[in-house]
PDB file of C-alpha atoms in Angstrom:
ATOM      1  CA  UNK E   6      83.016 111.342 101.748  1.00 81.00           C
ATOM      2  CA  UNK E   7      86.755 111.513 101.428  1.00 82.00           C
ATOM      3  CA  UNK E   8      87.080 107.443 102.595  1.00 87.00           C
ATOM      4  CA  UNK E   9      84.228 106.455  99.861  1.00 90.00           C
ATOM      5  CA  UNK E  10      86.316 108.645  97.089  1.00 91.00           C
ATOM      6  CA  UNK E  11      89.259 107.041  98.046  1.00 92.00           C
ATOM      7  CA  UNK E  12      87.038 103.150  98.042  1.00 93.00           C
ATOM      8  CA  UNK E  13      86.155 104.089  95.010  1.00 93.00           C
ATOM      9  CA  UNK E  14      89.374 105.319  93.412  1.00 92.00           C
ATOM     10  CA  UNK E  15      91.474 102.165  94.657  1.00 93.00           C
ATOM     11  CA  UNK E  16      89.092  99.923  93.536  1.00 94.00           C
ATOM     12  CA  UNK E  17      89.029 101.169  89.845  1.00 94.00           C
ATOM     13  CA  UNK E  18      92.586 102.082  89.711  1.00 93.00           C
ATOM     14  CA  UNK E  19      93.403  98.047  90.636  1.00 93.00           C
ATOM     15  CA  UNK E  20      90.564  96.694  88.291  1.00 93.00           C
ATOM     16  CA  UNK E  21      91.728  98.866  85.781  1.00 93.00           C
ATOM     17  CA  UNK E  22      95.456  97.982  86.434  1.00 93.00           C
ATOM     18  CA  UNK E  23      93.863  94.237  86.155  1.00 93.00           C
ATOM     19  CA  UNK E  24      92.231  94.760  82.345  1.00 92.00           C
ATOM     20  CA  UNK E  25      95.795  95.642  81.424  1.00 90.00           C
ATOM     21  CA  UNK E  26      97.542  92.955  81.903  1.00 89.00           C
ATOM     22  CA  UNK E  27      95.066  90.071  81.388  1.00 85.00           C
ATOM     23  CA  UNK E  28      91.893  90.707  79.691  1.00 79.00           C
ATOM     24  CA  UNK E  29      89.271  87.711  79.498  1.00 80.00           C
ATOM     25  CA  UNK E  30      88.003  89.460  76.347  1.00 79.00           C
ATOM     26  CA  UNK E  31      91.081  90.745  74.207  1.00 79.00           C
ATOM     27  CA  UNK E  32      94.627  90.275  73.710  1.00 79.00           C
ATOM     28  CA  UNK E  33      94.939  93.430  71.801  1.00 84.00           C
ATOM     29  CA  UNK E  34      97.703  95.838  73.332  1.00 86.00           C
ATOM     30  CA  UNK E  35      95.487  98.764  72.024  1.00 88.00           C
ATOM     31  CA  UNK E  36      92.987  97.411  74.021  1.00 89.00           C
ATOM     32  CA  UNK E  37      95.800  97.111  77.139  1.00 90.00           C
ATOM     33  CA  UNK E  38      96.952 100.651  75.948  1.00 91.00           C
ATOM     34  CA  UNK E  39      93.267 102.014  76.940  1.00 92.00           C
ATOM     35  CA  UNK E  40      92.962 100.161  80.440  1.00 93.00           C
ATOM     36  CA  UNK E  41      96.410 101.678  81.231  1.00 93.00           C
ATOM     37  CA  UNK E  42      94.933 105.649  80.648  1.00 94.00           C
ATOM     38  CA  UNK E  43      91.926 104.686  82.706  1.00 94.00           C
ATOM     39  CA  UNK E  44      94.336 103.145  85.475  1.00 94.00           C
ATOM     40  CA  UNK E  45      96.415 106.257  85.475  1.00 94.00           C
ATOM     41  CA  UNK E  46      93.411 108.932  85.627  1.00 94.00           C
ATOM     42  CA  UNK E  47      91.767 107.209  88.472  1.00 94.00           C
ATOM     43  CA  UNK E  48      95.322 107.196  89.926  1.00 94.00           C
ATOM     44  CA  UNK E  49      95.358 111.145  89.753  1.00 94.00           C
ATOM     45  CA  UNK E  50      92.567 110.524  91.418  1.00 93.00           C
ATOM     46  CA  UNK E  51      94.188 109.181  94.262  1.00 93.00           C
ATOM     47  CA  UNK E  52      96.467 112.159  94.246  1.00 92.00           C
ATOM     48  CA  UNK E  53      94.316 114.268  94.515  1.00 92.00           C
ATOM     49  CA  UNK E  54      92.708 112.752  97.314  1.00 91.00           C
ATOM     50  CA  UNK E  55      96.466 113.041  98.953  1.00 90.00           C
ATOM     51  CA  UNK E  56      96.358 116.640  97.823  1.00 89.00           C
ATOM     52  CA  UNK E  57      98.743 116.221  95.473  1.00 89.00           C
ATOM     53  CA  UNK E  58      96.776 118.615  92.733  1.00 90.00           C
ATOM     54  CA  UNK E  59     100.021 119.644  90.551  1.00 91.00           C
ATOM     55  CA  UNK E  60     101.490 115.864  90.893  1.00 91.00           C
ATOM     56  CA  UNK E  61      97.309 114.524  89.577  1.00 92.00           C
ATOM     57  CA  UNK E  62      97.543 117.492  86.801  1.00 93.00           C
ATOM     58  CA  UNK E  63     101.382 116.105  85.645  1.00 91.00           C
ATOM     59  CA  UNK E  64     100.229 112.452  85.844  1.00 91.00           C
ATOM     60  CA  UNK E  65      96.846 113.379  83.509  1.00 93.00           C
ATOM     61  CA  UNK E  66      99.034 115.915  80.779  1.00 93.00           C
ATOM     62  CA  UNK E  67     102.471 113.727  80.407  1.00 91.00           C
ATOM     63  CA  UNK E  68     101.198 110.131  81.191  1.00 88.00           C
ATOM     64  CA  UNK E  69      97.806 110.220  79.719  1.00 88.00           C
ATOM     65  CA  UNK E  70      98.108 112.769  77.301  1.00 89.00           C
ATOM     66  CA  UNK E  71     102.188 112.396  75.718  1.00 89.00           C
ATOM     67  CA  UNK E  72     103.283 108.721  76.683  1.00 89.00           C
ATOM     68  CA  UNK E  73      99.978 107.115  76.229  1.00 90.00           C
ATOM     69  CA  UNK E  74      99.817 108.458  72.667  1.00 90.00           C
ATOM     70  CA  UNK E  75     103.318 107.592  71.932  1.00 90.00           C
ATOM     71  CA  UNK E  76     102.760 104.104  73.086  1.00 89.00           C
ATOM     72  CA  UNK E  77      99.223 104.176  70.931  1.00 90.00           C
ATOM     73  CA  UNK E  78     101.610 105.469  68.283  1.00 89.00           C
ATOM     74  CA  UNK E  79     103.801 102.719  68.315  1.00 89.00           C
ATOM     75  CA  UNK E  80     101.414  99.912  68.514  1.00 87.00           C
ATOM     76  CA  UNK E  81      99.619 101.219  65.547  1.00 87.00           C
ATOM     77  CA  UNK E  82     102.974 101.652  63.364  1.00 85.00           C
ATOM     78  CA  UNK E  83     103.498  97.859  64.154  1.00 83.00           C
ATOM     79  CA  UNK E  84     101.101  95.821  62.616  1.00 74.00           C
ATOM     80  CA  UNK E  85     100.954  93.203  65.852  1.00 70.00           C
ATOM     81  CA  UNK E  86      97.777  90.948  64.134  1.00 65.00           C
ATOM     82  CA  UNK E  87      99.457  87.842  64.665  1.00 58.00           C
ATOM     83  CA  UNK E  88     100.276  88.415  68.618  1.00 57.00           C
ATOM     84  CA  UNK E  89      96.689  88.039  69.509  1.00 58.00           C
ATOM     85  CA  UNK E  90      96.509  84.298  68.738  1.00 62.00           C
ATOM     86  CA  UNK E  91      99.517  83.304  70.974  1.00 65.00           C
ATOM     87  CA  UNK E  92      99.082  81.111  73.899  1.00 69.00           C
ATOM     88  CA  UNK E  93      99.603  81.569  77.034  1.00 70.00           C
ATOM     89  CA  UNK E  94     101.959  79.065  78.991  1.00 77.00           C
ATOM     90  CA  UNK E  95     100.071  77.713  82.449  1.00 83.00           C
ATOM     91  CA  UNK E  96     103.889  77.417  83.686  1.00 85.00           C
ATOM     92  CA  UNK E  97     104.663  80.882  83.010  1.00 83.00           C
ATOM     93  CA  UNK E  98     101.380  81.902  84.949  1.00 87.00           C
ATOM     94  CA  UNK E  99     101.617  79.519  87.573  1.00 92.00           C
ATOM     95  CA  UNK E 100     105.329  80.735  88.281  1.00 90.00           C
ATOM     96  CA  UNK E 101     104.253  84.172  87.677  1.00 90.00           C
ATOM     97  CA  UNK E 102     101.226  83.995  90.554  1.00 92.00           C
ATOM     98  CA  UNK E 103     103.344  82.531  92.971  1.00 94.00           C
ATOM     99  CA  UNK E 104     106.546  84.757  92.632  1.00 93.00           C
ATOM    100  CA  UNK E 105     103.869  87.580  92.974  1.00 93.00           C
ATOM    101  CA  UNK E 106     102.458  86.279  95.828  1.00 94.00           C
ATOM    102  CA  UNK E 107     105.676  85.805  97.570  1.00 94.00           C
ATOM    103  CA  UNK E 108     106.741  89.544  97.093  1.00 93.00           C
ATOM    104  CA  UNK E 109     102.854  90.313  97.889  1.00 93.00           C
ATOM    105  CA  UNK E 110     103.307  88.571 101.403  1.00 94.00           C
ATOM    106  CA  UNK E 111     106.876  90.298 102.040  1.00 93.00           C
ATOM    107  CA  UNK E 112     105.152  93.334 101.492  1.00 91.00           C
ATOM    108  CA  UNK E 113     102.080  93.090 103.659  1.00 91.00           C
ATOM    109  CA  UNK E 114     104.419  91.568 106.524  1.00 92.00           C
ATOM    110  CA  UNK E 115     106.245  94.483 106.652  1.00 91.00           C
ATOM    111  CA  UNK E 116     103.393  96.333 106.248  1.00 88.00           C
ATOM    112  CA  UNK E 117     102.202  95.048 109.432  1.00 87.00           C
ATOM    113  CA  UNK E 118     105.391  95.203 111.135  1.00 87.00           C
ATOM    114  CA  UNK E 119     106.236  98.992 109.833  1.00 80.00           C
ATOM    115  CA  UNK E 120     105.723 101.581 113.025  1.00 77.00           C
ATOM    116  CA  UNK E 121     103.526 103.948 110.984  1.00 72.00           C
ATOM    117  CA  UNK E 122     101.875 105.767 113.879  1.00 66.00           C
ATOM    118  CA  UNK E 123      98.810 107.777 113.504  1.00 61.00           C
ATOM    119  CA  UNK E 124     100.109 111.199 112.254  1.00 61.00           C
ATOM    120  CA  UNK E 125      97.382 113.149 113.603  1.00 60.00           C
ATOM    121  CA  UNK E 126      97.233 116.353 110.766  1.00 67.00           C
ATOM    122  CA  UNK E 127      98.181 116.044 107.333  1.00 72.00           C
ATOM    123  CA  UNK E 128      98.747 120.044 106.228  1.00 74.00           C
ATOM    124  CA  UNK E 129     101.104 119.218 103.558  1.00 75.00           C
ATOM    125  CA  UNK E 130      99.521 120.676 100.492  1.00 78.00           C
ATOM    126  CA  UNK E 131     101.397 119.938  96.999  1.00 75.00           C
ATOM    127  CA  UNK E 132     100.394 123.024  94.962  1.00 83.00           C
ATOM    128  CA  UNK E 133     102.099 124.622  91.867  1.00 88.00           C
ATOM    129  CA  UNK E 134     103.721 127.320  93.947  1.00 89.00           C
ATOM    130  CA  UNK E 135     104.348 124.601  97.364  1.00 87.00           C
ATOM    131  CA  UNK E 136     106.030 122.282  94.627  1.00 88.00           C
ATOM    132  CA  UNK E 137     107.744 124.700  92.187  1.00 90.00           C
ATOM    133  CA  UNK E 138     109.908 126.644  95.369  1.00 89.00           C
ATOM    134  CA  UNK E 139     111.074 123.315  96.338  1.00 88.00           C
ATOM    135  CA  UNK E 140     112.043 122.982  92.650  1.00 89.00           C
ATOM    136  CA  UNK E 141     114.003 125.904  92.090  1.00 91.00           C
ATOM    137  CA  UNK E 142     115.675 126.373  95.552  1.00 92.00           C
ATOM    138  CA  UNK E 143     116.761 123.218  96.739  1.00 91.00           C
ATOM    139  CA  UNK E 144     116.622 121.396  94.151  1.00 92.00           C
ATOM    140  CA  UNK E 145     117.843 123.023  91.498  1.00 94.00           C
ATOM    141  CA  UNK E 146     120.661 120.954  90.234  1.00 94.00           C
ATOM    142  CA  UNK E 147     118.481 117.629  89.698  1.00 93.00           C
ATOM    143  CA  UNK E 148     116.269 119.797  88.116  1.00 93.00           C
ATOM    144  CA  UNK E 149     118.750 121.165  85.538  1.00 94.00           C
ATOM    145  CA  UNK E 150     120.513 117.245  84.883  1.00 94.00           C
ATOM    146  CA  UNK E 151     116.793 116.445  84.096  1.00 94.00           C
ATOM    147  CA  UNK E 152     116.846 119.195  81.226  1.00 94.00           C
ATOM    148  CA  UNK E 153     120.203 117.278  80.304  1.00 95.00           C
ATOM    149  CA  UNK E 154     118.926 113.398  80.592  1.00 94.00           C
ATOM    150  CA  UNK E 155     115.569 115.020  78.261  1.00 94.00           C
ATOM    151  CA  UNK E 156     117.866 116.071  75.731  1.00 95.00           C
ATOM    152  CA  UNK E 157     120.132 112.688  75.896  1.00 95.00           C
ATOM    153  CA  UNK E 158     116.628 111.281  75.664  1.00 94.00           C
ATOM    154  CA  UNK E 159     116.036 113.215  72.493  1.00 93.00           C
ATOM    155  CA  UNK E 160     118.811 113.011  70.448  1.00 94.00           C
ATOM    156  CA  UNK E 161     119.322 108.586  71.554  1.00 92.00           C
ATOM    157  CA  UNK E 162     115.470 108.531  69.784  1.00 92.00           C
ATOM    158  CA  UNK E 163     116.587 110.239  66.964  1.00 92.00           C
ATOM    159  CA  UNK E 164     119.437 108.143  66.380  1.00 91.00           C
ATOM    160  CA  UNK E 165     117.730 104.984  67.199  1.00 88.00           C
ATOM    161  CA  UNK E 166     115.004 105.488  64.620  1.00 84.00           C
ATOM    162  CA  UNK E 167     117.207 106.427  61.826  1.00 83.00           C
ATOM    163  CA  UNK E 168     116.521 103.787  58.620  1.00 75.00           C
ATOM    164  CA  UNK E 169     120.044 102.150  58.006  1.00 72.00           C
ATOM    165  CA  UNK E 170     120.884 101.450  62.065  1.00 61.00           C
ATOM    166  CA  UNK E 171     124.254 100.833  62.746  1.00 60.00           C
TER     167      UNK E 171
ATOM    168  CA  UNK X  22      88.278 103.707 110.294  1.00 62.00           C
ATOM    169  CA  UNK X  23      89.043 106.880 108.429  1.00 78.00           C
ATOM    170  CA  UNK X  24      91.790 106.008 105.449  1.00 80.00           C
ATOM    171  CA  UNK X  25      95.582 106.279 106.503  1.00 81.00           C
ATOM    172  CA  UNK X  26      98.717 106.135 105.060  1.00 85.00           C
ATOM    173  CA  UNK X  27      98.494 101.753 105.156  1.00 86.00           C
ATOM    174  CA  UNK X  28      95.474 101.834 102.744  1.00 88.00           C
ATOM    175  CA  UNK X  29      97.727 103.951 100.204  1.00 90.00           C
ATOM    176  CA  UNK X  30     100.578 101.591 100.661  1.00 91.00           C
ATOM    177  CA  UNK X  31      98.494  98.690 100.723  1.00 92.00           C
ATOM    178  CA  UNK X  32      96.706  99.794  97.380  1.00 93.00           C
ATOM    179  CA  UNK X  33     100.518 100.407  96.376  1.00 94.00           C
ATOM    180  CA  UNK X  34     101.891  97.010  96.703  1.00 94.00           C
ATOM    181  CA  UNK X  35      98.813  95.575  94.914  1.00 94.00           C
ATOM    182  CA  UNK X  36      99.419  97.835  91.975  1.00 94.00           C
ATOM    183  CA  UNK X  37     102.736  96.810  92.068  1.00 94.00           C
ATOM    184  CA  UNK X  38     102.350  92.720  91.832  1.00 94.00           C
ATOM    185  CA  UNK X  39      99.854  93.813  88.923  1.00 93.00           C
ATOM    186  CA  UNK X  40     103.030  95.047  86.956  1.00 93.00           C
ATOM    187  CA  UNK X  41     105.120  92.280  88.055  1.00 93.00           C
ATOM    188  CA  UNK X  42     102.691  89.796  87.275  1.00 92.00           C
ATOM    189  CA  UNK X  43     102.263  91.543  83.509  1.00 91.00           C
ATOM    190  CA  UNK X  44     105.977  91.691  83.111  1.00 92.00           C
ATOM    191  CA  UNK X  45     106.061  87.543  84.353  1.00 91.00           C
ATOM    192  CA  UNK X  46     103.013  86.313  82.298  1.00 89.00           C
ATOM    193  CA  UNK X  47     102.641  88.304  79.267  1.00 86.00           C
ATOM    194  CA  UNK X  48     105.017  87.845  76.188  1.00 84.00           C
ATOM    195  CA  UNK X  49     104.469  91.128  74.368  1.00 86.00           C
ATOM    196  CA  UNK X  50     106.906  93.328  74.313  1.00 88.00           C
ATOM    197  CA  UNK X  51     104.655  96.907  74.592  1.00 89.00           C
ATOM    198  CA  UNK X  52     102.350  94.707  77.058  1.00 90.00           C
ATOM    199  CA  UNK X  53     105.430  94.206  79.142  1.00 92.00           C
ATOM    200  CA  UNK X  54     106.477  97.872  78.902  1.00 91.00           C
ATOM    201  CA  UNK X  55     103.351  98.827  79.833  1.00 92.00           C
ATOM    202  CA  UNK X  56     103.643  96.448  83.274  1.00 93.00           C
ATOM    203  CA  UNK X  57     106.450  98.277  84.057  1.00 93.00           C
ATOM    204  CA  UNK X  58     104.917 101.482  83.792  1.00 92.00           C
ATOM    205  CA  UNK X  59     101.957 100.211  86.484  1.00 93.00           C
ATOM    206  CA  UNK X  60     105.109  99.329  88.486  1.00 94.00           C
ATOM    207  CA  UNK X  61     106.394 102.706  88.615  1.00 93.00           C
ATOM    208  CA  UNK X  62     103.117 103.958  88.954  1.00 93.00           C
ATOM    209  CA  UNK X  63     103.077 101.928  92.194  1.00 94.00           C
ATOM    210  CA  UNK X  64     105.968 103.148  93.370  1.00 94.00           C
ATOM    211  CA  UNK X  65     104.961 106.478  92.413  1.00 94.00           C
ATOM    212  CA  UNK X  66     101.712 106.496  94.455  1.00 93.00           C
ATOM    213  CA  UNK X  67     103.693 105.337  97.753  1.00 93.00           C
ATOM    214  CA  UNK X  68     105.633 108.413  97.129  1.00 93.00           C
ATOM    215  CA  UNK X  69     103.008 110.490  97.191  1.00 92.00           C
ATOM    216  CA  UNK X  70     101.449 108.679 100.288  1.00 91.00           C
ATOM    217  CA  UNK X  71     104.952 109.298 102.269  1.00 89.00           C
ATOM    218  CA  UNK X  72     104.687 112.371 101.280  1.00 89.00           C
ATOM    219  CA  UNK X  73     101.494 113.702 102.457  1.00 88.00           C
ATOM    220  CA  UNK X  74     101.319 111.674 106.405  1.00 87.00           C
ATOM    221  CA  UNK X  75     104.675 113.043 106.899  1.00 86.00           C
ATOM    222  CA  UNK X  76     104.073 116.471 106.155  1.00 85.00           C
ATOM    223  CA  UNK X  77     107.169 116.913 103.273  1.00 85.00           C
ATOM    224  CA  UNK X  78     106.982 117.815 100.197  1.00 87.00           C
ATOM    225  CA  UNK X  79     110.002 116.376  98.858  1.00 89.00           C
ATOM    226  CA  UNK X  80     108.464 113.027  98.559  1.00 89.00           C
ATOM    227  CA  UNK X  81     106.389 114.619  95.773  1.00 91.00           C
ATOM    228  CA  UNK X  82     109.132 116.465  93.604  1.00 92.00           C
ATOM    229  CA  UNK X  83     110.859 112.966  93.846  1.00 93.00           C
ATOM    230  CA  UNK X  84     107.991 111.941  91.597  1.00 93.00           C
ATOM    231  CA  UNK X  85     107.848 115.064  89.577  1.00 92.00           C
ATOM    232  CA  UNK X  86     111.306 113.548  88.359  1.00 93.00           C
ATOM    233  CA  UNK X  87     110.251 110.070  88.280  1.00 93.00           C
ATOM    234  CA  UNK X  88     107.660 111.105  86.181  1.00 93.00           C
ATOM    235  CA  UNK X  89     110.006 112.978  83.491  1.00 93.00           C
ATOM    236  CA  UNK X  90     112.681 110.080  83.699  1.00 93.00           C
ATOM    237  CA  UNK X  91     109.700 107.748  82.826  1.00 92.00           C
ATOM    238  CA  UNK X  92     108.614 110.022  79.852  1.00 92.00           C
ATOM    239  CA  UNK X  93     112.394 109.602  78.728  1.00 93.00           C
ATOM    240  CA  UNK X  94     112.558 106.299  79.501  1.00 93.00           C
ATOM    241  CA  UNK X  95     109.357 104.924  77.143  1.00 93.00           C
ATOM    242  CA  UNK X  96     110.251 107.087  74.484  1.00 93.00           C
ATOM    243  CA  UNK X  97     113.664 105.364  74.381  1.00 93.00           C
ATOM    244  CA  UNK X  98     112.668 102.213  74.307  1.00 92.00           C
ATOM    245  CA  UNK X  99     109.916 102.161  72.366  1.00 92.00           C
ATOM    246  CA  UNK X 100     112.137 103.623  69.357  1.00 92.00           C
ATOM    247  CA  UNK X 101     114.354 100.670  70.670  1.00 90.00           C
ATOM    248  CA  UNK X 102     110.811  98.019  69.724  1.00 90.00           C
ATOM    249  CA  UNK X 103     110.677 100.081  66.918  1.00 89.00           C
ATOM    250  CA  UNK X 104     114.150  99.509  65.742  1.00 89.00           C
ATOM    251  CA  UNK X 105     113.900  95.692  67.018  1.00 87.00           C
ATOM    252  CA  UNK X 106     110.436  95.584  65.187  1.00 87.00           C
ATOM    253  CA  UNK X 107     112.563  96.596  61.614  1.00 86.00           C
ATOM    254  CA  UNK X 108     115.155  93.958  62.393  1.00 85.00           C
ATOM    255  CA  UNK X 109     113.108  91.081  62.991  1.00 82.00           C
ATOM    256  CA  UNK X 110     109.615  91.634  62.273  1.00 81.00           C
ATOM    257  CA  UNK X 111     108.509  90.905  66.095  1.00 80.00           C
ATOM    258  CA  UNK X 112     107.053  92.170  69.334  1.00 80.00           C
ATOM    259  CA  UNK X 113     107.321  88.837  70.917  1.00 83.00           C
ATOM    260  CA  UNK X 114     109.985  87.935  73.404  1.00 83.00           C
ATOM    261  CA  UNK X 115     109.605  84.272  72.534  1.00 81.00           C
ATOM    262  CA  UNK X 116     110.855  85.138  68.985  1.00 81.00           C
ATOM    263  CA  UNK X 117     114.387  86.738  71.044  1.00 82.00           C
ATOM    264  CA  UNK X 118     116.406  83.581  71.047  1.00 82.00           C
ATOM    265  CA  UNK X 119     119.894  84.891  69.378  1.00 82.00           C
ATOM    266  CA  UNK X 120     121.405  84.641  73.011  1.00 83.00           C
ATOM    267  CA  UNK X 121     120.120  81.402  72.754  1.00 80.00           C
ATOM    268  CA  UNK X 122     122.565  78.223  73.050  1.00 75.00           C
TER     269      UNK X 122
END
């Protein structure tokens, strides 16, 4: 049950992952926008199936639910009409495939190299409660310079968007 | 063959070349941002994967913070293609050429 979930999962996370970056039927980046929300639910899919429930619950509320709509935001504020008739350039995709490929093949070789060994139980649960006294024990500090870098975040947007940019 | 920790990576890496392969073929800015975020998606889920066949958690609040640096991260720079999109009236890295001998 759990290895046909997991088929299943993988296979529509990659297809999915696919449609964003080159779809036979549209150029649009809302369409792109879409493909990347499916790609990322049937990713918390995945985490779940690695028992990851709080991680699966952040990935659906912050990626799916905030950045998605902020990047849905932004595409709709810019009126991108003329993008869809662009070409594509065969060198760019033929330089593209094969520099993929190569890192592809590094990967897998290591892969195959790696000494994984069978671990025999995986207990490891990643709860709320598991995940959140990691968080505030140990580590604390990161946690606090991530309030920090959010509010850097905040106030760089605000200036960035501001009408007369200096 | 019951699913290990190799599938995850394995399904990993692929998601990975996805992004890099959006980021090397497509010319759109917000296409190419969005690349980036399957990349650290990828990366994301081989955290995860660590995580759970060796039994520590930590793996998993490193993505909790990848995960809020990334939220940080697009809202930055799209207010930066929002900005550029004022300037110059394009999304398309072609149209970039000011660095340009």
């Amino acid at each position: 049950m759990q290895d046909a979930l997991f088929y299943t999962f993988a296979f529509l996370t990659l297809m999915f992952g696919f449609l964003v970056i080159a779809n036979p039927f549209s150029r649009n980046p809302v369409t792109s926008a879409m493909f990347l929300v499916l790609t990322i639910i049937s990713l918390a899919g995945l985490f779940v199936l690695l028992h990851a429930f709080f991680l699966a619950a952040v990935q659906v509320l912050v990626y799916a639910g905030a950045v998605m709509v902020l990047f849905l935001f932004v595409i709709m504020l810019l009126d991108l009409k003329a993008e869809e008739r662009r070409k594509i350039k065969t060198l760019g995709v033929v330089g593209g495939l094969i520099s993929t490929g190569a890192i592809l093949a590094i990967f897998l070789s290591s892969l195959l190299k790696a000494p994984l060994g069978a671990t025999q139980s995986p207990v490891v649960e990643g709860g709320t409660v598991a995940l959140a006294k990691l968080l505030f024990t140990q580590y604390l500090l990161p946690f606090e310079i991530v309030s920090l870098l959010l509010l850097v975040a905040i106030v760089g947007v605000v200036l960035l968007s501001k009408k007369d940019l200096k | 063959m019951t699913v290990g920790l190799e599938h995850y990576l394995v399904v990993s890496a692929l998601l990975f070349c996805l992004g890099l392969l959006g980021v090397i073929v497509r010319r759109n800015l917000l296409v190419i941002y969005m690349s980036l975020e399957l990349m650290l998606n990828a990366a994301n889920l081989a955290l995860v994967a660590f995580s759970r066949f060796t039994n520590n958690l930590d793996g998993q609040v490193f993505v909790f913070f990848t995960i809020t640096v990334a939220a940080a991260e697009v809202s930055v720079g799209l207010a930066l293609i929002v900005a550029l999109y004022r300037k110059r009236q394009t999304a398309h890295v072609e149209d970039l050429t000011t660095l340009k001998l």
